[in-house]
Coordinates of C-alpha atoms in Angstrom, one line a residue:
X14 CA 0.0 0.0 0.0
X15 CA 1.4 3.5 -0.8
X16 CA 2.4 6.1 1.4
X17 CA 0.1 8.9 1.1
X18 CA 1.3 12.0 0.6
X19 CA 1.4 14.7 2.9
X20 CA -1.8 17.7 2.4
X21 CA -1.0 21.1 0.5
X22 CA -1.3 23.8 2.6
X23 CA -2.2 26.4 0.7
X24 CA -0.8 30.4 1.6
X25 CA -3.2 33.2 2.6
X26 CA -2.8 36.3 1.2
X27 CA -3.5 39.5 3.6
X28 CA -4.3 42.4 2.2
X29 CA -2.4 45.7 3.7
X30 CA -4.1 49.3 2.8
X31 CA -2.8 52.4 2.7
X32 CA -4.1 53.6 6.3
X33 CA -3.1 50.1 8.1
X34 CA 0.6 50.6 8.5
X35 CA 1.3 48.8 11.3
X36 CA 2.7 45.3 12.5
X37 CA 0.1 45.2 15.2
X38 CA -2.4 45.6 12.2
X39 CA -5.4 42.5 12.9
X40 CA -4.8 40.2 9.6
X41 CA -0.9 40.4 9.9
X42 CA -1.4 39.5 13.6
X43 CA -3.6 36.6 12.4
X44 CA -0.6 35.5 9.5
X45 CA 1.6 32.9 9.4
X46 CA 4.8 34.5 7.9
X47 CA 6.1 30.1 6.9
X48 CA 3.2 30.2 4.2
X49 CA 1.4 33.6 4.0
X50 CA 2.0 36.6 1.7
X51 CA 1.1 40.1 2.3
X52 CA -0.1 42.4 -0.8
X53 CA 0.6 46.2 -0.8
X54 CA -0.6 48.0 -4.0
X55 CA -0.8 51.7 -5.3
X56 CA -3.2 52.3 -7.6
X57 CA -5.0 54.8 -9.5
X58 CA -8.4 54.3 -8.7
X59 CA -7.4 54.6 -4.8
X60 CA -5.5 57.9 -5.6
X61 CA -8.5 58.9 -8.0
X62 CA -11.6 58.1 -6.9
X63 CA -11.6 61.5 -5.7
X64 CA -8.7 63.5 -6.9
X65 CA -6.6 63.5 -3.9
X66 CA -4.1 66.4 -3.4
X67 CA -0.7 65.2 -4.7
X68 CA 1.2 65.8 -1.0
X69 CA -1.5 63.1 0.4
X70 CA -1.1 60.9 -2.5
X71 CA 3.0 61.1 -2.1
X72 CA 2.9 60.7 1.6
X73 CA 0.5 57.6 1.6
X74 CA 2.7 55.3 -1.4
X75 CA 6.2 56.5 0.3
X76 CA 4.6 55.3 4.0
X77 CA 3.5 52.0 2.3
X78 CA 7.1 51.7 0.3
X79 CA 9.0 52.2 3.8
X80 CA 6.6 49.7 5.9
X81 CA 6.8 47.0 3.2
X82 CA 10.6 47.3 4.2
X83 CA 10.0 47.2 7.5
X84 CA 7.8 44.1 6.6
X85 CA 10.3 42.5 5.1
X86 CA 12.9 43.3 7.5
X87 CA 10.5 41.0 10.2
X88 CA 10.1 38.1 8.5
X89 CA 7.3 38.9 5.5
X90 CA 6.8 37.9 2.0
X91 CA 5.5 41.3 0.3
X92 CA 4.0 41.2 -2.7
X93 CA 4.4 45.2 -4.2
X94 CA 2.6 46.6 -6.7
X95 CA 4.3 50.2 -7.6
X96 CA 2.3 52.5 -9.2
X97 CA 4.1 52.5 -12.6
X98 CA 4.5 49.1 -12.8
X99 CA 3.4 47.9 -16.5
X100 CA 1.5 44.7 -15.0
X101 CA -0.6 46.9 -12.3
X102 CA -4.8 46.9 -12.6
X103 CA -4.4 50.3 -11.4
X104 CA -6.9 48.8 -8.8
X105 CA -7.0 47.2 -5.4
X106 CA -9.3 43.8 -6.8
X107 CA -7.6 43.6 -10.1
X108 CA -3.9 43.3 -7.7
X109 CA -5.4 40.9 -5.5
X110 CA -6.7 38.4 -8.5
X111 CA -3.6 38.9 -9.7
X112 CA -1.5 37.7 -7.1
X113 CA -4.3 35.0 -6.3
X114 CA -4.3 33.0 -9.3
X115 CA -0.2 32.9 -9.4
X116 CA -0.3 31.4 -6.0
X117 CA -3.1 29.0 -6.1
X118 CA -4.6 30.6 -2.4
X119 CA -6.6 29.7 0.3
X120 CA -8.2 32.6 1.1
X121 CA -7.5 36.4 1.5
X122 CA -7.6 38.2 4.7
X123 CA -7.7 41.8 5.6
X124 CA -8.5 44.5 8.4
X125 CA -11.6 45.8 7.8
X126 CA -10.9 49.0 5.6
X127 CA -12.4 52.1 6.8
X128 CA -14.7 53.1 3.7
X129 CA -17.8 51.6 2.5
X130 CA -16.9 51.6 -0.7
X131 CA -13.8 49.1 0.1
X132 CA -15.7 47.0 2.3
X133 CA -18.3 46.4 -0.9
X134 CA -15.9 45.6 -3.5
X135 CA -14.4 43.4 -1.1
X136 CA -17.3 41.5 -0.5
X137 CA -17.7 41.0 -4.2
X138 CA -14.9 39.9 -4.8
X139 CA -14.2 35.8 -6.4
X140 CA -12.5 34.6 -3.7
X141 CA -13.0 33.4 0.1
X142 CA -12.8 36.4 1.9
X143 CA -12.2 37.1 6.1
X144 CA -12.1 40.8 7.2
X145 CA -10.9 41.0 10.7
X146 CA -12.5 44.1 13.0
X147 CA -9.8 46.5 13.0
X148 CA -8.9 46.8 16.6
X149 CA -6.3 49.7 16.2
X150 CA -9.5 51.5 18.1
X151 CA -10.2 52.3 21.6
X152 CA -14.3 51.0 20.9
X153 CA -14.9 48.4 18.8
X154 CA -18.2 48.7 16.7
X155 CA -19.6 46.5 19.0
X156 CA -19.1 48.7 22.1
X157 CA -20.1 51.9 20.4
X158 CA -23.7 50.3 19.3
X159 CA -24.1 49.6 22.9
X160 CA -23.4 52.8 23.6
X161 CA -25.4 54.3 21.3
X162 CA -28.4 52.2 22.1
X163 CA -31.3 53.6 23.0
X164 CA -30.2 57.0 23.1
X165 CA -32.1 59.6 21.8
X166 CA -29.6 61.7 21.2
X167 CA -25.9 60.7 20.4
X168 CA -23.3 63.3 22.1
X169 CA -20.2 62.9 22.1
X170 CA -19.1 64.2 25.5
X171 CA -20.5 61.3 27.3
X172 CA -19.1 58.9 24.7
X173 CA -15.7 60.9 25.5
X174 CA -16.1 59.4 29.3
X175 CA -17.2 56.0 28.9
X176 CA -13.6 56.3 26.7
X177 CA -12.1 58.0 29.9
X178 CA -12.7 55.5 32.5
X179 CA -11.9 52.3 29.7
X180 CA -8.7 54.0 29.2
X181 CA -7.9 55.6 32.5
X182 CA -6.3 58.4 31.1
X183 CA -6.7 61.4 32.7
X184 CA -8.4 59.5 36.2
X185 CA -8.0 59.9 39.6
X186 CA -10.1 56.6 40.6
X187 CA -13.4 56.9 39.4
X188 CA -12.9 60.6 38.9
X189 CA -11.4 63.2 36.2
X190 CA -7.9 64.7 37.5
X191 CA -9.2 68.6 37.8
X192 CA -12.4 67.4 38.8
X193 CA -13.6 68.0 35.6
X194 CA -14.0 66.2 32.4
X195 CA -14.0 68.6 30.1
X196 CA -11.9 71.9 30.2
X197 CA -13.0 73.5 26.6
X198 CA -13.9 76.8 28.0
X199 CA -10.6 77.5 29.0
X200 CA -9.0 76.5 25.1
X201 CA -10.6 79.6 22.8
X202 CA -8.3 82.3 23.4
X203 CA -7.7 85.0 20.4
X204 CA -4.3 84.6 18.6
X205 CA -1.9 86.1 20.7
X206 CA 0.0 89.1 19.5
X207 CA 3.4 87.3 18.6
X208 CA 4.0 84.0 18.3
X209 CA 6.7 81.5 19.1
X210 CA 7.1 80.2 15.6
X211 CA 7.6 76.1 16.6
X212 CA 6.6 74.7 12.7
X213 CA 6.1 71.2 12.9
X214 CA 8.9 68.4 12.4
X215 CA 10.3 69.0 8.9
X216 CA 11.7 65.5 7.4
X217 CA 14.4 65.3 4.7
X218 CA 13.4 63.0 1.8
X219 CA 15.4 60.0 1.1
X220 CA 15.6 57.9 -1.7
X221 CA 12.3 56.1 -1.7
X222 CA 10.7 59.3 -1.0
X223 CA 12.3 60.9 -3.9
X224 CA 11.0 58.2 -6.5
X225 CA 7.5 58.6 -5.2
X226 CA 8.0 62.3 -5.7
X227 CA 8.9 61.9 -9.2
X228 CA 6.0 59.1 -10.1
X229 CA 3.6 61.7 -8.2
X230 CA 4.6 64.5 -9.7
X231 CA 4.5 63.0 -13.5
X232 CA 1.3 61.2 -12.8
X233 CA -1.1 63.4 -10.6
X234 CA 0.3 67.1 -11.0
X235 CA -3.2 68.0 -12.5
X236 CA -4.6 67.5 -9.2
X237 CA -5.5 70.5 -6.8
X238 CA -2.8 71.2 -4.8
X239 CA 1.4 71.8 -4.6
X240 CA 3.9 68.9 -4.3
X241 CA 6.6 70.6 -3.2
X242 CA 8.3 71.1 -1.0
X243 CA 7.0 67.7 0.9
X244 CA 8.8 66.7 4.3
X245 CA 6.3 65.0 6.3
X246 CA 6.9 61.9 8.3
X247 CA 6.7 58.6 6.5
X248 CA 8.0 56.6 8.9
X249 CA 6.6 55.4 12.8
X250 CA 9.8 56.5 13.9
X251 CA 10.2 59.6 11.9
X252 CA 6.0 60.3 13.4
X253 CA 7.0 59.6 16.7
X254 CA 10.2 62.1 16.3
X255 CA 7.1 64.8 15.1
X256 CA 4.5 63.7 18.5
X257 CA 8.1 64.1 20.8
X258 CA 8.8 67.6 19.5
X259 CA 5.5 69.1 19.8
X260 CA 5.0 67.8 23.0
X261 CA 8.1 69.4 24.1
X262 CA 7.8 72.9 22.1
X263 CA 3.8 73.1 21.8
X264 CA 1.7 71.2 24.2
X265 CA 2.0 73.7 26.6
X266 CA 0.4 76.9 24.8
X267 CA -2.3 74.0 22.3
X268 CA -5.0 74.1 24.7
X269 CA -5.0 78.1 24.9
X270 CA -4.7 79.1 21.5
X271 CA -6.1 75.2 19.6
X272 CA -9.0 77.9 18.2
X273 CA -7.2 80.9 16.7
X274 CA -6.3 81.6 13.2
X275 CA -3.2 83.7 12.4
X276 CA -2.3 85.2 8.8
X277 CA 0.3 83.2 6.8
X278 CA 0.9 80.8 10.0
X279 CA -0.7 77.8 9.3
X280 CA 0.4 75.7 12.0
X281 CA 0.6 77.8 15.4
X282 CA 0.7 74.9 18.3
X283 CA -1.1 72.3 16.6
X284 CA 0.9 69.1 16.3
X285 CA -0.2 67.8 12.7
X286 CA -0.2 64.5 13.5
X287 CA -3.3 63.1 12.5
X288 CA -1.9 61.8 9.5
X289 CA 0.2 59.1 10.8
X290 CA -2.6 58.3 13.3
X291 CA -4.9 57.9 10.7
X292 CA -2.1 56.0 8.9
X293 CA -1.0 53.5 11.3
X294 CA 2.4 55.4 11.9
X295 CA 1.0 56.4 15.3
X296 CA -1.0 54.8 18.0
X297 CA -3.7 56.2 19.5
X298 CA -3.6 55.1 23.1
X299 CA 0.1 54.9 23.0
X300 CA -0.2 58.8 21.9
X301 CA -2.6 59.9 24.2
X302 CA -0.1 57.9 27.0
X303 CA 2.6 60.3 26.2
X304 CA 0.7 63.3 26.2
X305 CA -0.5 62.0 29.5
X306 CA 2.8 61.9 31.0
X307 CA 3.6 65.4 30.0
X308 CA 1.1 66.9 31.9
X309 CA 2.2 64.7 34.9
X310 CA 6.4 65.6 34.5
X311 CA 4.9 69.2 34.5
X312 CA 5.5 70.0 30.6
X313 CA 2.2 71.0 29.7
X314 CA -1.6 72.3 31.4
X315 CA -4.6 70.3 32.3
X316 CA -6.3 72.3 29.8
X317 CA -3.9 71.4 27.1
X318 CA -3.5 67.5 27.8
X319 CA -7.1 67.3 28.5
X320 CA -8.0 69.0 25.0
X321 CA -5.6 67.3 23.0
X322 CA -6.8 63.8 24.6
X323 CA -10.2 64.6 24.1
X324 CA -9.8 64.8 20.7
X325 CA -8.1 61.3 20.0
X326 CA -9.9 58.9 22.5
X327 CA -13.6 61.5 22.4
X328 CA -13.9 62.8 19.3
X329 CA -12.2 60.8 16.9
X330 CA -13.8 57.3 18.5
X331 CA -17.2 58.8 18.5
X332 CA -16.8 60.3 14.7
X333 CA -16.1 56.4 13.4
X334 CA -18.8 55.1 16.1
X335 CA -21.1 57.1 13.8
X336 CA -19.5 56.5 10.2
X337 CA -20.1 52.8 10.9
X338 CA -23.2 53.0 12.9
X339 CA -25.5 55.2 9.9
X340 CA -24.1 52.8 7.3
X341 CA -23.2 53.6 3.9
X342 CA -26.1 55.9 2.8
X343 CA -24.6 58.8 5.5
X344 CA -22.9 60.3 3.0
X345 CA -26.4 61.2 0.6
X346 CA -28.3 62.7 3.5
X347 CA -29.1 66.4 2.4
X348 CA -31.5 67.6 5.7
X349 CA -31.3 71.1 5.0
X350 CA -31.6 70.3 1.0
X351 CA -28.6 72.3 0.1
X352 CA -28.2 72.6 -3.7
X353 CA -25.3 75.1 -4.6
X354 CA -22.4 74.2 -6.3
X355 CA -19.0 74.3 -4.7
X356 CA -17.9 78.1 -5.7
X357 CA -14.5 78.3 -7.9
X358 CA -12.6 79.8 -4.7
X359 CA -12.8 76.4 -3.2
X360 CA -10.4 75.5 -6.1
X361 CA -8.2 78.5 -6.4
X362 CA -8.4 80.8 -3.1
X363 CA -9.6 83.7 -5.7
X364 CA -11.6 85.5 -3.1
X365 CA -11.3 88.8 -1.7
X366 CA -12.6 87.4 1.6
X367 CA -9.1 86.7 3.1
X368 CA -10.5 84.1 6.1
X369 CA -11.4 81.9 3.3
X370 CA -8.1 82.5 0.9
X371 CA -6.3 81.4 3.9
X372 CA -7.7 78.8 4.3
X373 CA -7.8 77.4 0.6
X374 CA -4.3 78.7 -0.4
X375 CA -2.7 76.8 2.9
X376 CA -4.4 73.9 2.1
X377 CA -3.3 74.1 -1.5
X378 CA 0.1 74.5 -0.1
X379 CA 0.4 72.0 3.1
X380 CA -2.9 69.9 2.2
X381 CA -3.5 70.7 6.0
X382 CA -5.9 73.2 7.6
X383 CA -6.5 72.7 11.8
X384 CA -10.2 72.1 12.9
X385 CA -11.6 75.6 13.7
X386 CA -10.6 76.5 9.7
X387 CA -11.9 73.5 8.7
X388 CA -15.4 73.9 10.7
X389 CA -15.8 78.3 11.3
X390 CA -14.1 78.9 7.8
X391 CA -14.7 76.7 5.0
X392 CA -17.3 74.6 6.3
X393 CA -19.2 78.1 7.5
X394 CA -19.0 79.7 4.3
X395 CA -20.9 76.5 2.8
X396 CA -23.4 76.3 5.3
X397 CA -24.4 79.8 5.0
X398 CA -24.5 79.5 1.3
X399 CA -26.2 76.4 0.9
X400 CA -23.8 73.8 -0.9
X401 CA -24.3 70.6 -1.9
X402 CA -22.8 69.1 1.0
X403 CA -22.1 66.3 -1.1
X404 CA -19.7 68.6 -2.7
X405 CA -18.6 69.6 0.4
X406 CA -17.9 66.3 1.4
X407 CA -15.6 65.4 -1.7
X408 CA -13.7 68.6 -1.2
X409 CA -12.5 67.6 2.1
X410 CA -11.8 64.3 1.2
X411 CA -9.8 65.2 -1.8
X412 CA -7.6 68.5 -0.1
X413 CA -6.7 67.3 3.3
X414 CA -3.4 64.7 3.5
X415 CA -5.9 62.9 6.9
X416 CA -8.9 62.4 5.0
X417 CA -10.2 58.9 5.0
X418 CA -13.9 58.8 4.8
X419 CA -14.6 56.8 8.1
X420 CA -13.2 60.3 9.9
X421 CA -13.5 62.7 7.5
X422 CA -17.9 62.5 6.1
X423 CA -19.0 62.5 9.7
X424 CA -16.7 65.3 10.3
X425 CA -18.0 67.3 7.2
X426 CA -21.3 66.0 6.5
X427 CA -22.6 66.1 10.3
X428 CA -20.5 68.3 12.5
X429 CA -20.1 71.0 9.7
X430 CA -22.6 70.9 7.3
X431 CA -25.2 69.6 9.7
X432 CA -27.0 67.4 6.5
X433 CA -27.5 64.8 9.1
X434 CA -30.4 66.6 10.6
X435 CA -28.5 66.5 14.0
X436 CA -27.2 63.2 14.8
X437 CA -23.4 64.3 15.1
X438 CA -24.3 68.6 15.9
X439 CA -26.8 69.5 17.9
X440 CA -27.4 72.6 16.1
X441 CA -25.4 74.3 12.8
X442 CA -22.0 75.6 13.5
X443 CA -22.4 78.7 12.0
X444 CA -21.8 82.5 12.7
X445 CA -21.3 85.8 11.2
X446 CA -18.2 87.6 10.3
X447 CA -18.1 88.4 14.4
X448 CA -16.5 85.0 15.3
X449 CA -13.7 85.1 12.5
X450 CA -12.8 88.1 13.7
X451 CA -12.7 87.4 17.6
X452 CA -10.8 83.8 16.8
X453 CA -8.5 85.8 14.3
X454 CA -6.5 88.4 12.6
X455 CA -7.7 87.4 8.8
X456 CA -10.1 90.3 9.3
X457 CA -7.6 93.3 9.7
X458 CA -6.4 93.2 5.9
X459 CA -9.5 92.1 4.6
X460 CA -11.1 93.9 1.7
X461 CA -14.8 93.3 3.0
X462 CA -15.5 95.3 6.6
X463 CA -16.3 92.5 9.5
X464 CA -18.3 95.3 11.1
X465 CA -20.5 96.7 8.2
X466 CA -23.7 95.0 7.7
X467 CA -25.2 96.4 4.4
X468 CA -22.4 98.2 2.8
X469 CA -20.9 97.9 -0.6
X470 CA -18.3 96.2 1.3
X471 CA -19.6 94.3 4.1
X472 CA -18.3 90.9 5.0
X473 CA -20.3 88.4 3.0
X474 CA -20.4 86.1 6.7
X475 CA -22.7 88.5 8.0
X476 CA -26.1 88.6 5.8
X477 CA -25.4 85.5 4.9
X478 CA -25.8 84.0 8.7
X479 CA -29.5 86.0 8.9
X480 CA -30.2 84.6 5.8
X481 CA -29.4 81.1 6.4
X482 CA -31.5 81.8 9.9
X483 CA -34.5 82.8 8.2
X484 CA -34.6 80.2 5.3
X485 CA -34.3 77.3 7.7
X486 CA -36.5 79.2 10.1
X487 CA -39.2 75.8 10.6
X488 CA -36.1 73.7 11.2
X489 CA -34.4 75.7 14.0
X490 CA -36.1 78.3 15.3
X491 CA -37.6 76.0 17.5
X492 CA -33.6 74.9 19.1
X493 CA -33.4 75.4 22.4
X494 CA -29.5 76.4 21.5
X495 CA -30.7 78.6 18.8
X496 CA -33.1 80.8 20.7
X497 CA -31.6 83.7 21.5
X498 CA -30.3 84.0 17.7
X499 CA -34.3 84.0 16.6
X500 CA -34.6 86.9 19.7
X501 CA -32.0 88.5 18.2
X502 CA -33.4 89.2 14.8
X503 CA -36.9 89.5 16.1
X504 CA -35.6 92.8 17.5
X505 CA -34.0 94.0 14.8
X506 CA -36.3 97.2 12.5
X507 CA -37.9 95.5 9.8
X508 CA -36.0 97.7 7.3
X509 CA -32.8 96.6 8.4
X510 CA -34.8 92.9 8.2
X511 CA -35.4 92.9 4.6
X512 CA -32.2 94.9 3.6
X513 CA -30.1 92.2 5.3
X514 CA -31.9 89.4 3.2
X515 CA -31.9 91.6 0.4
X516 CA -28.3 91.8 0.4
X517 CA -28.1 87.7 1.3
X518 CA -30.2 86.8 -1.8
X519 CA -27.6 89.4 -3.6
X520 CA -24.3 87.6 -2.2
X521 CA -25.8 84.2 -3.1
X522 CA -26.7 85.1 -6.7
X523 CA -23.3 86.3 -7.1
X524 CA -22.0 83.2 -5.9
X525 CA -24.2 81.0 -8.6
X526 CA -23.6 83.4 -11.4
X527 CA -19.6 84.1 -11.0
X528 CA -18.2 81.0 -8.5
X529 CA -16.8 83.9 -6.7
X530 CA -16.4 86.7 -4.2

């Protein structure tokens, strides 16, 4: 009688995305390096679907070049697609049948990508799939549903302390060091007079960087946005080099000034590191440990650590609790029925209103703009003038080098452009040309006049907040928040009344006709 022959074991293949650059990342933890092969591909319907700036585009294929080294250097087979290689689909499926049907494989396995759109095609696809919950997270999906059960109303500050006491970060027992959980009120100062100018880390490029330069910059140049000069982080060690430095030259002065907007500084005291945590390069929890530990060695405020923490383990946590929870149709919601295109301006900064050219042109520049310009500049602007927010929401995604949908739609779609009728916001963030002014010094050598209301040259911000007020007068005017705006106008003389919508309905007809400002 023969000997029979010992079974095939056939490899695995784990797919490795652009935003799970980590060795702790679920499916490699869940590999067998003896038989398994990791795949790593850039593509150009990932850098595409949207036409993403080219800085986030370079960053993301020289982060994945460097960490299938580091891969490699532990042990992995890697499987690369480069992005000018003649064999490439130019897509994420086409490189995984691909590699599949040279290997004969068992199954593929991957860390459950944080898009819809991924997680479709990759249920489609003609093979045996497993994707593994991606437990790079504080809350699983799991523990946020339960959170989020029978709530009526889905805020994230108590989310942010269920997150406190799991983590203990910031506890003294059962209670909040400072005997408070939240010290927000003490992190909106004005821009101060004179700054210490602390830029963020600054990374020479090496080789590989310099090769994904070169591919971006022949390939994707048409795209909104400058390529040069790049020297971001590509590296977790390069990322943690950028967390150590603002910890010990900004931390202190975040909390205080984390609001204000500054001409031409673009940066202030913000760290700029939620690219690598939305990458990989960084951990949360191991982050928020270090920030931790500054605040007990003395280096930095309460207020500082606290507001900084609150925004990795509270607000970030709760913004994927929600992507995941409202499923994939969160990102057609329209409440307010917003039908505007995007104005020109978005595209070029070619507007006289300076709050919003500063915003644009830095963006265009660093593909980075912090939160408050983000939500009080942009994001305001399209409120007030009744964008698509669909349009809105594929802005952001495209400009900004830490867009990924899972962070960025709830961000834009909810928080800013309140389209989700109030499940993120629980009321719009808007305001008239009053806050920009107070939170900055954009206003000083603007061409419009913060403080005129009618006028030839008043700032556009102004009308347009009554305006929005008054059209969506049956949707808010009943807020509890809101109240004391609808008091506000109800006192105004009904001249001034229909003047300022006058000149609203002017500003927004201007905008439709021209693009522009």
């Amino acid at each position: 009688m023969g000997q029979q022959g010992n079974p095939v074991v056939k490899p695995n293949l784990i797919l490795v995305l652009g935003d799970q650059l980590t060795l702790d990342l679920a499916a490699i933890k869940k590999g067998d390096k003896s038989k398994d092969y990791i795949i790593m591909a850039e593509v150009d319907s990932e850098a595409e679907y949207v036409k993403h700036h080219p800085k986030k585009i370079a960053f993301i294929f020289s982060a994945m070049r460097h960490f299938s080294e580091r891969l490699r250097a532990s042990g992995w087979q890697v499987l690369y697609s480069k992005i000018d290689d003649p064999k490439n689909s130019q897509n994420i499926i086409g490189e995984v049948l691909r590699y599949a049907e040279k290997l004969d494989v068992n199954e593929l396995m991957v860390t459950k990508p944080g898009e819809w759109r991924l997680i479709k095609v990759l249920e489609d696809i003609p093979l045996r799939v497993t994707i593994i919950e991606d437990d790079r997270f504080i809350a699983s999906h799991a523990e946020f549903e339960n959170w989020a059960r029978d709530k009526k109303t889905l805020r994230m500050e108590f989310f942010y302390r269920e997150m406190r006491r799991k983590t203990h970060l910031l506890m003294d027992g059962d209670k909040p060091i400072g005997e408070k959980w939240n010290f927000d009120q003490e992190n909106r100062k004005s821009p101060p007079k004179k700054i210490i100018n602390l830029e963020p880390t600054m990374f020479k490029n090496d080789e590989i960087t310099e090769d994904v330069l070169a591919l971006v910059n022949e390939r994707y140049s048409s795209h909104f946005g400058e390529l040069y000069p790049f020297n971001y982080a590509v590296t977790t060690e390069e990322a943690n080099l950028a967390l150590d430095k603002f910890i010990n030259n900004s931390l202190s002065l975040f909390g205080d000034y984390q609001d204000a907007m500054m001409l031409d500084e673009p940066f202030l005291y913000h760290a700029l590191i939620s690219l690598y945590l939305n990458t990989g390069l960084l951990d949360p929890l191991e982050t928020c440990r270090k920030i931790e530990k500054a605040f007990v060695n003395g280096v930095a405020p309460l207020n500082a650590v606290e507001g900084f923490i609150r925004q990795i383990i509270g607000w970030r946590e709760y913004i994927r609790g929600i992507y995941f929870l409202k499923g994939p149709d969160y990102i057609n919601q329209n409440y307010l029925n917003a039908k505007r295109k995007l104005p020109s301006f978005y595209w070029t900064g070619d507007t006289k209103m300076r709050c919003v050219s500063q915003a644009v042109l830095q963006t265009k520049v660093h593909s980075y703009a912090h939160h408050i310009q983000r939500l009080m500049v942009t994001g305001n602007f399209a409120l007030l003038a009744d964008i698509d927010p669909k349009e809105v929401h594929y802005w952001y995604l495209s400009v900004y080098i830490d867009a990924f949908e899972w962070v960025e739609a709830p961000n834009t779609l909810g928080m800013s452009q309140f389209s989700d009728g109030g499940v993120v916001a629980s009321k719009p963030y808007i305001s008239s040309g009053a806050y920009i002014n107070r939170m900055s010094n954009y206003c000083k050598k603007c061409h419009y006049d913060v403080k005129d209301k009618l006028g030839e040259k008043a700032c556009p911000f102004n009308s347009l907040y009554w305006g929005f007020l008054i059209r969506h007068n049956e949707k808010f005017s009943s807020n509890p928040r809101m109240a004391q705006m609808y008091s506000n106008w109800d006192r105004q003389d009904e001249n001034i009344k229909t003047a300022t919508l006058s000149k609203a309905q002017k500003i927004l007809s201007e905008i439709s006709e021209r693009g522009t400002l």
